[in-house]
Coordinates of C-alpha atoms and ligand atoms in Angstrom, one line a residue:
M3 CA 78.7 121.9 -46.0
A4 CA 82.2 123.2 -46.5
Q5 CA 83.6 126.1 -48.4
E6 CA 83.9 125.2 -52.1
I7 CA 87.4 125.1 -53.6
S8 CA 87.8 124.9 -57.3
R9 CA 91.6 124.2 -57.7
D10 CA 92.9 121.0 -59.2
I11 CA 92.9 118.1 -56.9
G12 CA 93.7 115.2 -59.1
P13 CA 92.3 111.6 -58.8
V14 CA 91.2 110.4 -55.4
V15 CA 90.6 106.7 -54.9
L16 CA 88.4 105.8 -51.9
L17 CA 88.8 102.2 -50.7
G18 CA 87.0 100.4 -48.0
P19 CA 84.5 97.5 -47.6
P20 CA 80.8 97.9 -48.5
G21 CA 79.2 100.1 -45.9
A22 CA 82.4 101.9 -44.9
G23 CA 80.9 105.2 -45.9
K24 CA 82.7 105.7 -49.2
G25 CA 79.6 107.1 -50.9
T26 CA 79.0 109.7 -48.1
Q27 CA 82.6 110.8 -48.0
A28 CA 82.8 110.9 -51.8
K29 CA 79.8 113.3 -51.9
R30 CA 81.4 115.6 -49.4
I31 CA 84.8 115.7 -51.3
M32 CA 82.8 116.4 -54.4
E33 CA 80.9 119.3 -52.8
K34 CA 84.1 120.9 -51.4
Y35 CA 86.4 120.5 -54.4
L36 CA 83.8 120.5 -57.2
I37 CA 85.1 117.3 -58.8
P38 CA 82.8 114.5 -59.8
Q39 CA 82.2 111.4 -57.8
I40 CA 82.5 108.4 -60.0
S41 CA 80.8 105.4 -58.3
T42 CA 81.1 102.3 -60.5
G43 CA 78.3 100.7 -58.5
D44 CA 76.0 103.7 -59.3
I45 CA 76.9 103.6 -63.0
L46 CA 76.2 99.9 -63.2
R47 CA 72.8 100.2 -61.3
Y48 CA 71.8 103.0 -63.7
N49 CA 72.6 100.7 -66.6
V50 CA 70.6 97.8 -65.0
A51 CA 67.6 100.2 -64.5
Q52 CA 67.8 101.4 -68.1
A53 CA 68.2 97.8 -69.3
T54 CA 71.2 98.8 -71.5
E55 CA 73.4 96.1 -73.0
L56 CA 75.9 96.6 -70.2
G57 CA 73.1 96.5 -67.6
L58 CA 71.6 93.3 -69.0
K59 CA 75.1 91.6 -68.8
A60 CA 75.9 92.9 -65.3
K61 CA 72.5 92.4 -63.6
A62 CA 72.7 88.7 -62.5
V63 CA 76.3 89.0 -61.4
M64 CA 75.5 92.1 -59.3
A65 CA 72.4 90.4 -57.8
R66 CA 74.7 87.6 -56.6
G67 CA 77.1 90.1 -55.0
E68 CA 79.9 89.1 -57.3
L69 CA 82.3 91.3 -59.3
V70 CA 81.4 92.4 -62.8
S71 CA 84.0 91.2 -65.3
D72 CA 86.9 93.5 -66.3
D73 CA 85.9 93.4 -70.0
L74 CA 82.7 95.2 -69.0
M75 CA 84.3 97.5 -66.4
Y76 CA 87.3 98.9 -68.3
P77 CA 85.5 100.5 -71.3
M78 CA 82.9 101.9 -68.9
V79 CA 85.5 103.5 -66.6
R80 CA 87.7 104.7 -69.5
Q81 CA 84.7 106.3 -71.1
R82 CA 83.7 108.1 -67.9
L83 CA 87.2 109.3 -67.0
S84 CA 87.6 110.9 -70.4
Q85 CA 84.6 113.2 -69.8
P86 CA 85.6 117.0 -69.5
D87 CA 84.3 117.2 -65.9
C88 CA 87.2 114.9 -64.9
K89 CA 90.0 117.2 -66.0
R90 CA 90.6 118.8 -62.6
G91 CA 90.2 115.5 -60.7
Y92 CA 87.6 113.0 -59.7
I93 CA 86.8 110.7 -56.8
L94 CA 86.7 107.0 -57.7
D95 CA 84.3 105.1 -55.4
G96 CA 84.1 101.4 -55.9
F97 CA 87.0 101.2 -58.4
P98 CA 89.6 99.7 -58.5
R99 CA 88.4 96.6 -56.6
T100 CA 91.2 94.1 -57.6
A101 CA 94.9 94.4 -58.0
A102 CA 94.5 93.9 -61.8
Q103 CA 92.1 96.9 -61.9
A104 CA 94.6 99.1 -59.9
Q105 CA 97.3 98.2 -62.4
W106 CA 95.0 98.9 -65.3
L107 CA 94.2 102.3 -63.8
D108 CA 97.9 103.2 -63.5
V109 CA 98.5 102.4 -67.1
L110 CA 95.5 104.5 -68.2
L111 CA 96.7 107.5 -66.1
E112 CA 100.2 107.0 -67.4
D113 CA 98.9 107.1 -71.0
K114 CA 97.0 110.3 -70.2
L115 CA 100.3 112.0 -69.2
F116 CA 101.4 111.9 -72.8
E117 CA 98.2 113.2 -74.3
N118 CA 98.2 116.5 -76.1
P119 CA 97.1 118.9 -74.6
R120 CA 98.4 117.4 -71.4
P121 CA 95.5 117.1 -68.9
T122 CA 96.1 117.9 -65.2
Q123 CA 96.8 114.5 -63.9
S124 CA 98.8 113.2 -61.1
W125 CA 98.8 109.7 -59.5
P126 CA 95.8 109.0 -57.4
I127 CA 95.8 109.6 -53.7
V128 CA 94.3 106.5 -52.2
I129 CA 92.3 106.8 -48.9
C130 CA 91.3 103.6 -47.2
L131 CA 88.4 103.7 -44.7
D132 CA 89.0 101.1 -42.0
V133 CA 85.8 99.9 -40.2
D134 CA 85.0 97.2 -37.6
Y135 CA 83.2 94.1 -39.1
N136 CA 80.1 94.2 -36.8
E137 CA 79.7 97.9 -37.3
L138 CA 79.7 97.2 -41.1
L139 CA 76.9 94.7 -40.8
L140 CA 74.7 97.2 -38.9
R141 CA 75.5 99.9 -41.4
I142 CA 74.6 97.8 -44.5
T143 CA 71.5 96.0 -43.1
G144 CA 70.2 99.4 -41.9
R145 CA 70.8 101.3 -45.1
R146 CA 67.7 102.7 -46.8
S147 CA 67.4 105.3 -49.6
C148 CA 64.8 107.5 -51.1
P149 CA 64.1 106.5 -54.7
T150 CA 62.8 110.1 -55.4
C151 CA 65.6 112.3 -54.0
G152 CA 68.4 109.8 -53.3
R153 CA 68.8 110.8 -49.7
I154 CA 70.4 108.0 -47.6
Y155 CA 69.2 106.9 -44.1
N156 CA 70.2 104.2 -41.7
V157 CA 67.4 102.7 -39.6
H158 CA 69.9 102.1 -36.7
F159 CA 71.9 105.3 -36.7
Q160 CA 70.1 107.9 -38.8
P161 CA 66.5 106.9 -39.0
P162 CA 63.9 109.0 -40.8
R163 CA 61.5 110.9 -38.6
N164 CA 58.6 108.6 -39.7
D165 CA 59.0 104.9 -40.1
E166 CA 60.6 104.0 -43.5
V167 CA 59.5 107.2 -45.3
C168 CA 61.7 110.1 -46.6
D169 CA 61.8 113.2 -44.4
L170 CA 62.1 115.4 -47.5
D171 CA 59.4 114.1 -49.8
G172 CA 57.5 111.4 -47.9
T173 CA 58.4 108.7 -50.5
K174 CA 58.6 105.1 -49.1
L175 CA 62.3 104.2 -48.5
V176 CA 63.8 101.2 -50.3
T177 CA 66.6 98.7 -49.5
R178 CA 69.2 98.2 -52.2
N179 CA 68.9 94.8 -53.7
D180 CA 72.4 93.9 -52.8
D181 CA 72.1 95.2 -49.2
R182 CA 70.0 92.1 -48.3
L183 CA 71.7 89.9 -45.6
E184 CA 72.2 86.9 -47.9
V185 CA 74.0 89.1 -50.4
I186 CA 76.1 90.9 -47.8
Q187 CA 78.3 88.0 -46.8
P188 CA 79.5 87.3 -50.4
R189 CA 80.1 91.0 -50.9
L190 CA 82.2 91.2 -47.8
K191 CA 84.0 88.0 -48.8
A192 CA 84.6 89.4 -52.3
Y193 CA 86.0 92.5 -50.7
Q194 CA 88.3 90.5 -48.4
E195 CA 89.6 88.2 -51.2
Q196 CA 89.8 90.6 -54.0
T197 CA 90.3 94.1 -52.6
A198 CA 92.8 93.4 -49.9
P199 CA 95.5 93.0 -52.7
V200 CA 94.5 96.5 -53.9
V201 CA 95.3 97.9 -50.5
D202 CA 98.7 96.0 -50.6
Y203 CA 99.3 97.3 -54.1
Y204 CA 98.8 101.0 -53.1
Q205 CA 100.7 100.4 -49.9
R206 CA 103.7 99.1 -51.8
T207 CA 103.6 102.1 -54.2
G208 CA 103.5 104.5 -51.2
R209 CA 100.1 106.0 -52.1
L210 CA 97.9 104.7 -49.4
V211 CA 96.6 106.7 -46.4
W212 CA 94.5 105.0 -43.7
V213 CA 91.5 106.7 -42.1
N214 CA 89.6 105.3 -39.1
G215 CA 86.1 104.9 -40.6
D216 CA 84.6 104.0 -37.1
L217 CA 84.8 107.7 -36.2
P218 CA 81.8 109.9 -36.5
M219 CA 81.1 110.9 -40.1
D220 CA 82.2 114.5 -39.7
E221 CA 85.5 113.6 -38.1
V222 CA 86.2 111.2 -41.0
T223 CA 85.4 114.0 -43.5
G224 CA 87.7 116.4 -41.5
Q225 CA 90.6 113.9 -41.7
I226 CA 90.1 113.3 -45.4
F227 CA 90.1 117.1 -46.2
R228 CA 93.3 117.5 -44.2
I229 CA 95.0 114.7 -46.2
L230 CA 93.9 116.3 -49.5
E231 CA 95.0 119.8 -48.3
A232 CA 98.4 118.4 -47.2
R233 CA 98.9 116.9 -50.6
H234 CA 98.2 120.1 -52.4
S235 CA 99.8 122.7 -50.0
Ligands
AMP330 P1 78.9 99.1 -54.9 O1 77.8 100.0 -55.0 O2 80.3 99.8 -55.1 O3 78.9 98.3 -53.7 O4 78.8 98.1 -56.2 C1 77.7 97.3 -56.3 C2 78.0 96.1 -57.2 O5 78.5 96.6 -58.5 C3 79.2 95.2 -56.7 O6 78.8 94.2 -55.8 C4 79.7 94.6 -58.1 O7 78.8 93.6 -58.5 C5 79.5 95.7 -59.0 N1 80.8 96.6 -59.1 C6 81.0 97.8 -58.7 N2 82.2 98.3 -58.9 C7 82.9 97.2 -59.4 C8 84.2 97.0 -59.9 N3 85.2 97.9 -59.7 N4 84.5 95.8 -60.4 C9 83.6 94.8 -60.5 N5 82.3 94.9 -60.1 C10 81.9 96.1 -59.6

């Protein structure tokens, strides 16, 4: 959508409850700045689908809407962030989700500052999407995706042209296993209990910027781009 820019942008952390639009905004940042989106939820779902050792361990926890343990998360995130495509920056979507994870990430980034050759690293800029609770429920229960091309719809706000099939390839749309109503409440509760301290942590360290996630998607994107531009101007 936007003009592509290939300069260094550094780590960007996107915070916000499930359904806040983190995935959508992360994709837009990725397209504009050509840095990878790292969604820990996507990596875990891939591992579950492939029935890897990690996937087998995480599957039941994810199906209950609970957080996967740190001893599984940390090696997975460390391994992903050390890939060459992360050198100019990356967007973390879904990580950190607890204050302990935020502290762990700071230690990891601090260690990288002393690596040789020194990678382009700076502290993450942390953008928190703030969304009304009822709006969140509609967004999550309405979310559908195409298993073939990955396109995301919402039956309330962005329905496909024909009932429950993808506009692009006609595949039947699916609901993510953890978007079911009975799983949403624990996910939102887990967010409240465990992620609110992450917001506090970044607020205290002066790295947090709030964005009103109730605004139309393009306006949210515009605000995020302005924040990133201001940081690097
Ligand atoms: P998401 O797609 O980000 O909503 O993540 C889906 C599920 O993956 C979550 O409900 C958790 O079970 C698991 N998960 C994703 N990221 C993390 C994380 N940072 N820490 C622990 N569990 C996670």
